Coordinates of N, CA and C in Angstrom, one line a residue:
M9 N 15.5 54.3 37.9 CA 14.6 53.7 36.9 C 15.4 53.7 35.6
A10 N 15.7 52.6 35.0 CA 16.4 52.5 33.8 C 15.5 52.9 32.5
A11 N 16.1 53.7 31.7 CA 15.4 54.1 30.4 C 15.4 53.0 29.4
E12 N 14.2 52.7 28.9 CA 14.1 51.7 27.9 C 14.8 52.0 26.6
Q13 N 15.2 51.0 25.8 CA 15.9 51.4 24.6 C 14.9 51.5 23.5
P14 N 15.0 52.4 22.6 CA 14.0 52.8 21.4 C 13.8 51.5 20.7
G15 N 12.6 51.2 20.3 CA 12.5 49.9 19.5 C 12.4 48.6 20.3
K16 N 12.6 48.6 21.4 CA 12.6 47.4 22.3 C 11.3 47.5 23.1
H17 N 10.5 46.3 23.0 CA 9.2 46.1 23.6 C 9.3 44.8 24.4
P18 N 8.7 44.7 25.6 CA 8.7 43.5 26.3 C 7.6 42.6 25.6
H19 N 8.0 41.6 24.9 CA 7.1 40.9 24.1 C 5.9 40.1 24.8
E20 N 6.2 40.0 26.2 CA 5.2 39.3 27.2 C 4.0 40.3 27.2
D21 N 4.3 41.6 27.3 CA 3.2 42.6 27.7 C 2.6 43.2 26.4
D22 N 3.0 43.0 25.2 CA 2.7 43.7 24.0 C 1.7 43.0 23.1
T23 N 0.4 43.0 23.6 CA -0.6 42.2 23.0 C -0.8 42.6 21.5
A24 N -0.6 43.9 21.1 CA -0.7 44.4 19.8 C 0.5 43.7 18.9
L25 N 1.6 43.7 19.4 CA 2.8 43.2 18.7 C 2.4 41.6 18.6
L26 N 2.0 41.0 19.5 CA 1.6 39.5 19.5 C 0.6 39.2 18.4
I27 N -0.5 40.0 18.3 CA -1.5 39.9 17.3 C -1.0 40.1 15.9
A28 N -0.2 41.2 15.8 CA 0.5 41.5 14.5 C 1.3 40.2 14.0
A29 N 2.2 39.6 15.0 CA 2.9 38.6 14.6 C 2.0 37.4 14.2
L30 N 0.9 37.2 15.0 CA 0.1 36.1 14.6 C -0.6 36.3 13.3
N31 N -1.0 37.5 12.9 CA -1.6 37.9 11.7 C -0.5 37.7 10.6
H32 N 0.6 38.0 10.7 CA 1.7 37.8 9.7 C 1.9 36.3 9.5
T33 N 2.1 35.6 10.6 CA 2.2 34.1 10.5 C 1.0 33.3 9.8
M34 N -0.1 33.8 10.0 CA -1.3 33.3 9.5 C -1.4 33.5 8.1
A35 N -1.1 34.8 7.6 CA -1.1 35.2 6.2 C -0.1 34.5 5.4
W36 N 1.1 34.3 6.1 CA 2.2 33.4 5.4 C 1.6 32.0 5.1
H37 N 1.1 31.4 6.1 CA 0.5 30.1 6.1 C -0.6 30.0 5.0
E38 N -1.4 30.8 5.1 CA -2.6 30.8 4.2 C -2.3 31.0 2.7
T39 N -1.3 32.1 2.5 CA -0.9 32.2 1.2 C -0.3 31.0 0.5
R40 N 0.6 30.4 1.3 CA 1.3 29.2 0.8 C 0.2 28.0 0.5
I41 N -0.7 27.7 1.4 CA -1.7 26.7 1.1 C -2.6 27.1 -0.1
D42 N -2.9 28.4 -0.2 CA -3.8 28.8 -1.3 C -3.0 28.7 -2.6
R43 N -1.6 28.9 -2.6 CA -1.0 28.6 -3.9 C -0.9 27.2 -4.2
G44 N -0.8 26.3 -3.1 CA -0.6 24.9 -3.5 C -2.1 24.5 -4.1
L45 N -3.2 25.0 -3.6 CA -4.4 24.7 -4.0 C -4.6 25.1 -5.4
Q46 N -4.2 26.4 -5.8 CA -4.1 26.9 -7.2 C -3.4 25.9 -8.1
V47 N -2.3 25.4 -7.8 CA -1.6 24.5 -8.3 C -2.4 23.2 -8.8
I48 N -3.0 22.6 -7.7 CA -3.9 21.5 -7.9 C -5.1 21.8 -8.8
N49 N -5.8 22.9 -8.7 CA -6.8 23.4 -9.7 C -6.2 23.5 -11.2
Y50 N -5.1 24.1 -11.3 CA -4.4 24.2 -12.6 C -4.1 22.8 -13.2
F51 N -3.7 21.9 -12.2 CA -3.4 20.5 -12.7 C -4.7 19.8 -13.3
V52 N -5.8 19.9 -12.5 CA -7.0 19.3 -12.8 C -7.5 19.9 -14.2
V53 N -7.5 21.2 -14.5 CA -8.0 21.9 -15.7 C -7.0 21.5 -16.8
A54 N -5.9 21.6 -16.5 CA -4.8 21.4 -17.7 C -4.8 19.9 -18.1
G55 N -5.0 18.9 -17.0 CA -5.2 17.5 -17.2 C -6.5 17.2 -18.1
A56 N -7.6 17.9 -17.8 CA -8.8 17.7 -18.6 C -8.6 18.2 -20.1
V57 N -7.8 19.1 -20.2 CA -7.6 19.5 -21.7 C -6.7 18.5 -22.3
L58 N -5.8 18.0 -21.7 CA -4.8 17.0 -22.2 C -5.6 15.9 -22.4
V59 N -6.6 15.3 -21.6 CA -7.2 14.1 -21.9 C -8.1 14.3 -23.1
T60 N -8.7 15.4 -23.2 CA -9.6 15.7 -24.3 C -8.7 15.7 -25.7
A61 N -7.5 16.3 -25.6 CA -6.8 16.3 -26.7 C -6.2 14.9 -27.2
Y62 N -5.9 14.2 -26.1 CA -5.4 12.8 -26.2 C -6.5 11.9 -27.0
A63 N -7.7 12.1 -26.5 CA -8.8 11.2 -27.0 C -9.1 11.7 -28.4
S64 N -9.0 13.0 -28.7 CA -9.1 13.5 -30.0 C -8.0 13.0 -31.0
A65 N -6.7 13.0 -30.5 CA -5.7 12.5 -31.3 C -5.8 11.0 -31.6
L66 N -6.2 10.2 -30.6 CA -6.4 8.8 -30.8 C -7.6 8.4 -31.9
G67 N -8.6 9.3 -31.6 CA -9.9 9.2 -32.5 C -9.5 9.5 -34.0
G68 N -8.7 10.5 -34.3 CA -8.1 10.8 -35.6 C -7.0 10.1 -36.0
K69 N -6.6 9.0 -35.2 CA -5.4 8.1 -35.6 C -4.2 8.9 -35.7
H70 N -4.0 9.9 -35.0 CA -2.7 10.8 -34.9 C -2.0 10.2 -33.7
Y71 N -1.4 9.1 -33.8 CA -0.8 8.4 -32.6 C 0.5 9.3 -32.1
G72 N 1.3 9.7 -33.1 CA 2.4 10.5 -32.8 C 2.2 11.7 -31.8
I73 N 0.9 12.4 -32.2 CA 0.4 13.5 -31.5 C 0.0 13.1 -30.1
A74 N -0.7 11.9 -30.1 CA -1.2 11.3 -28.9 C 0.1 10.9 -27.9
V75 N 1.0 10.4 -28.4 CA 2.3 10.2 -27.5 C 2.9 11.5 -27.0
A76 N 2.9 12.6 -27.8 CA 3.4 13.8 -27.3 C 2.5 14.4 -26.3
I77 N 1.3 14.2 -26.5 CA 0.3 14.9 -25.4 C 0.4 13.9 -24.1
A78 N 0.5 12.7 -24.2 CA 0.6 11.9 -23.0 C 1.8 12.1 -22.4
L79 N 3.1 12.3 -23.1 CA 4.2 12.8 -22.5 C 4.2 14.1 -21.7
S80 N 3.5 15.0 -22.3 CA 3.3 16.3 -21.6 C 2.3 16.2 -20.3
G81 N 1.5 15.3 -20.4 CA 0.7 14.9 -19.1 C 1.6 14.5 -18.1
M82 N 2.7 13.7 -18.5 CA 3.5 13.2 -17.4 C 4.5 14.3 -16.7
A83 N 4.9 15.3 -17.8 CA 5.5 16.4 -17.3 C 4.8 17.3 -16.4
L84 N 3.6 17.5 -16.8 CA 2.5 18.2 -16.1 C 2.5 17.7 -14.6
A85 N 2.1 16.5 -14.5 CA 2.0 15.9 -13.1 C 3.2 16.0 -12.3
I86 N 4.5 15.8 -12.9 CA 5.7 15.9 -12.2 C 5.8 17.4 -11.6
L87 N 5.6 18.3 -12.6 CA 5.7 19.7 -12.2 C 4.6 20.1 -11.2
A88 N 3.6 19.7 -11.3 CA 2.4 20.1 -10.4 C 2.8 19.3 -8.9
F89 N 3.4 18.2 -9.0 CA 3.7 17.6 -7.7 C 4.8 18.5 -7.0
I90 N 5.8 18.7 -7.8 CA 7.0 19.5 -7.3 C 6.6 20.9 -6.7
V91 N 5.9 21.5 -7.6 CA 5.5 22.9 -7.1 C 4.6 22.8 -5.9
G92 N 3.6 22.0 -5.9 CA 2.7 21.8 -4.7 C 3.3 21.4 -3.6
R93 N 4.4 20.6 -3.6 CA 5.1 20.1 -2.4 C 6.0 21.3 -1.9
Q94 N 6.4 22.0 -2.7 CA 7.3 23.2 -2.3 C 6.4 24.2 -1.5
Q95 N 5.1 24.4 -2.0 CA 4.2 25.3 -1.4 C 3.7 24.8 0.0
R96 N 3.6 23.4 0.0 CA 3.2 22.8 1.3 C 4.2 23.0 2.4
R97 N 5.4 22.7 1.9 CA 6.6 22.8 2.9 C 6.8 24.2 3.2
A98 N 6.6 25.2 2.4 CA 6.7 26.6 2.8 C 5.7 26.9 3.8
A99 N 4.4 26.4 3.6 CA 3.4 26.6 4.7 C 3.8 25.9 6.0
A100 N 4.4 24.7 5.9 CA 4.7 24.1 7.1 C 5.8 24.9 7.9
E101 N 6.6 25.7 7.5 CA 7.6 26.4 8.0 C 6.8 27.4 9.0
A102 N 5.7 27.8 8.6 CA 4.9 28.8 9.7 C 4.2 28.0 10.8
E103 N 3.9 26.7 10.7 CA 3.1 25.9 11.6 C 3.5 26.0 13.1
P104 N 4.8 25.8 13.3 CA 5.2 25.9 14.9 C 5.0 27.2 15.4
A105 N 5.4 28.3 14.6 CA 5.2 29.8 15.1 C 3.7 30.1 15.2
L106 N 2.8 29.5 14.3 CA 1.4 29.6 14.3 C 0.8 29.1 15.6
A107 N 1.2 27.9 16.0 CA 0.7 27.2 17.2 C 1.1 27.9 18.4
E108 N 2.5 28.3 18.4 CA 3.0 29.0 19.6 C 2.3 30.4 19.8
L109 N 2.1 31.1 18.7 CA 1.6 32.4 18.8 C 0.1 32.4 19.2
Q110 N -0.6 31.4 18.7 CA -2.1 31.3 19.2 C -2.2 30.9 20.7
G111 N -1.2 30.0 21.1 CA -1.2 29.8 22.4 C -0.8 30.8 23.4
R112 N 0.1 31.8 22.9 CA 0.3 32.9 23.7 C -0.8 33.9 23.8
V113 N -1.5 34.1 22.6 CA -2.5 34.9 22.6 C -3.8 34.4 23.3
A114 N -4.1 33.1 23.5 CA -5.0 32.5 24.1 C -4.7 32.6 25.6
S115 N -3.5 32.4 26.0 CA -3.0 32.6 27.4 C -3.3 34.0 27.8
K116 N -2.7 35.0 27.1 CA -3.0 36.3 27.4 C -4.4 36.9 27.4
L117 N -5.3 36.3 26.6 CA -6.6 36.7 26.7 C -7.5 35.8 27.5
Q118 N -6.9 34.7 28.1 CA -7.4 33.8 29.0 C -8.8 33.2 28.3
V119 N -8.5 32.8 27.1 CA -9.6 32.2 26.2 C -8.9 30.9 25.4
D120 N -9.1 29.9 26.3 CA -8.5 28.7 25.8 C -9.0 28.1 24.5
S121 N -10.3 28.6 24.1 CA -10.9 28.1 22.9 C -10.1 28.7 21.6
F122 N -9.4 29.6 22.0 CA -8.6 30.4 20.9 C -7.4 29.4 20.3
R123 N -7.1 28.4 20.9 CA -6.0 27.5 20.5 C -6.6 26.5 19.4
I124 N -6.9 27.3 18.4 CA -7.7 26.5 17.2 C -6.6 25.7 16.4
Y125 N -5.4 26.3 16.1 CA -4.5 25.6 15.2 C -3.8 24.5 15.8
K126 N -3.8 23.3 15.3 CA -2.9 22.2 15.7 C -2.2 21.8 14.5
P127 N -0.8 21.6 14.5 CA -0.1 21.1 13.3 C -0.5 19.8 12.9
E128 N -0.6 19.7 11.5 CA -1.1 18.5 10.9 C 0.1 17.5 10.9
V129 N -0.3 16.2 10.6 CA 0.6 15.2 10.3 C 1.0 15.2 9.0
R130 N 2.2 15.7 8.6 CA 2.6 15.9 7.3 C 2.8 14.7 6.4
G131 N 3.4 13.7 7.1 CA 3.9 12.5 6.4 C 2.6 11.8 5.6
Q132 N 1.5 11.7 6.2 CA 0.4 11.1 5.6 C -0.1 11.9 4.5
R133 N -0.2 13.2 4.6 CA -0.7 13.9 3.5 C 0.3 14.0 2.4
E134 N 1.6 14.1 2.7 CA 2.6 14.0 1.5 C 2.6 12.6 0.9
G135 N 2.4 11.6 1.6 CA 2.4 10.3 1.0 C 1.3 10.1 0.2
A136 N 0.0 10.6 0.5 CA -1.1 10.6 -0.3 C -1.0 11.4 -1.5
A137 N -0.4 12.5 -1.4 CA -0.2 13.3 -2.6 C 1.0 12.7 -3.6
A138 N 1.9 12.0 -3.0 CA 2.9 11.5 -3.7 C 2.4 10.3 -4.6
I139 N 1.5 9.5 -3.9 CA 0.9 8.4 -4.6 C 0.0 8.8 -5.8
T140 N -0.8 9.9 -5.4 CA -1.8 10.4 -6.6 C -1.2 10.8 -7.6
F141 N 0.0 11.7 -7.5 CA 0.6 12.1 -8.7 C 1.4 11.0 -9.3
A142 N 2.1 10.2 -8.6 CA 2.7 8.9 -9.3 C 1.7 8.1 -10.1
L143 N 0.5 8.0 -9.7 CA -0.5 7.4 -10.4 C -0.8 8.1 -11.7
A144 N -0.9 9.4 -11.6 CA -1.0 10.2 -12.8 C 0.1 10.2 -13.8
V145 N 1.3 10.0 -13.3 CA 2.5 9.7 -14.1 C 2.4 8.5 -14.8
L146 N 2.1 7.4 -14.1 CA 2.0 6.1 -14.6 C 0.7 6.0 -15.7
L147 N -0.3 6.7 -15.4 CA -1.4 6.8 -16.4 C -1.0 7.4 -17.6
S148 N -0.2 8.5 -17.5 CA 0.4 9.2 -18.8 C 1.4 8.5 -19.5
A149 N 2.2 7.6 -18.8 CA 3.2 6.8 -19.4 C 2.4 5.7 -20.2
G150 N 1.4 5.0 -19.5 CA 0.6 4.0 -20.1 C 0.1 4.5 -21.3
S151 N -0.6 5.6 -21.3 CA -1.2 6.2 -22.5 C -0.2 6.6 -23.6
A152 N 1.0 7.0 -23.2 CA 2.1 7.1 -24.3 C 2.4 5.7 -24.9
I153 N 2.6 4.8 -24.2 CA 2.9 3.5 -24.6 C 1.8 2.9 -25.5
Y154 N 0.6 3.1 -25.2 CA -0.6 2.5 -25.9 C -0.5 3.4 -27.2
A155 N -0.4 4.7 -27.2 CA -0.4 5.3 -28.5 C 0.8 5.0 -29.3
A156 N 1.9 4.7 -28.6 CA 3.2 4.4 -29.4 C 3.0 2.9 -30.0
I157 N 2.4 2.0 -29.4 CA 2.1 0.7 -29.9 C 1.2 0.7 -31.1
H158 N 0.2 1.5 -31.0 CA -0.8 1.6 -32.1 C -0.3 2.4 -33.4
S159 N 0.8 3.2 -33.2 CA 1.4 3.9 -34.2 C 2.1 3.0 -35.3
R160 N 2.4 1.9 -34.9 CA 3.1 0.9 -35.7 C 2.3 0.3 -36.8

């Protein structure tokens, strides 16, 4: 009988290790998704503040300030898109492992309904996000142009 090496576990038979790996992968994925949602929440709140400030600047005929606010809205949209995309891509790194680990746990436990996770179609969601943020950038650019025209 051969002695087992310390620290070596047969991964097919170690349910606790499998569950720990699944929990780690799930935590990684959820953390990245949560951070992406926090970026979106920040973008919405900051955007609302900027829209209010822009409207106030226009109402007070402070067109130079309105241009600066609109340009900061462009920067905000670009930054939010970049950071949100990075978080989504970081979450996507865990998706293959998550699907595999859930499948292995489901097989081990003989509970087919445990195969909950199915990788999403990323291209469609990334395309929708890119279009949404591109529209926000265009709206900000249009607002800056409008204020610049009226400042003359």
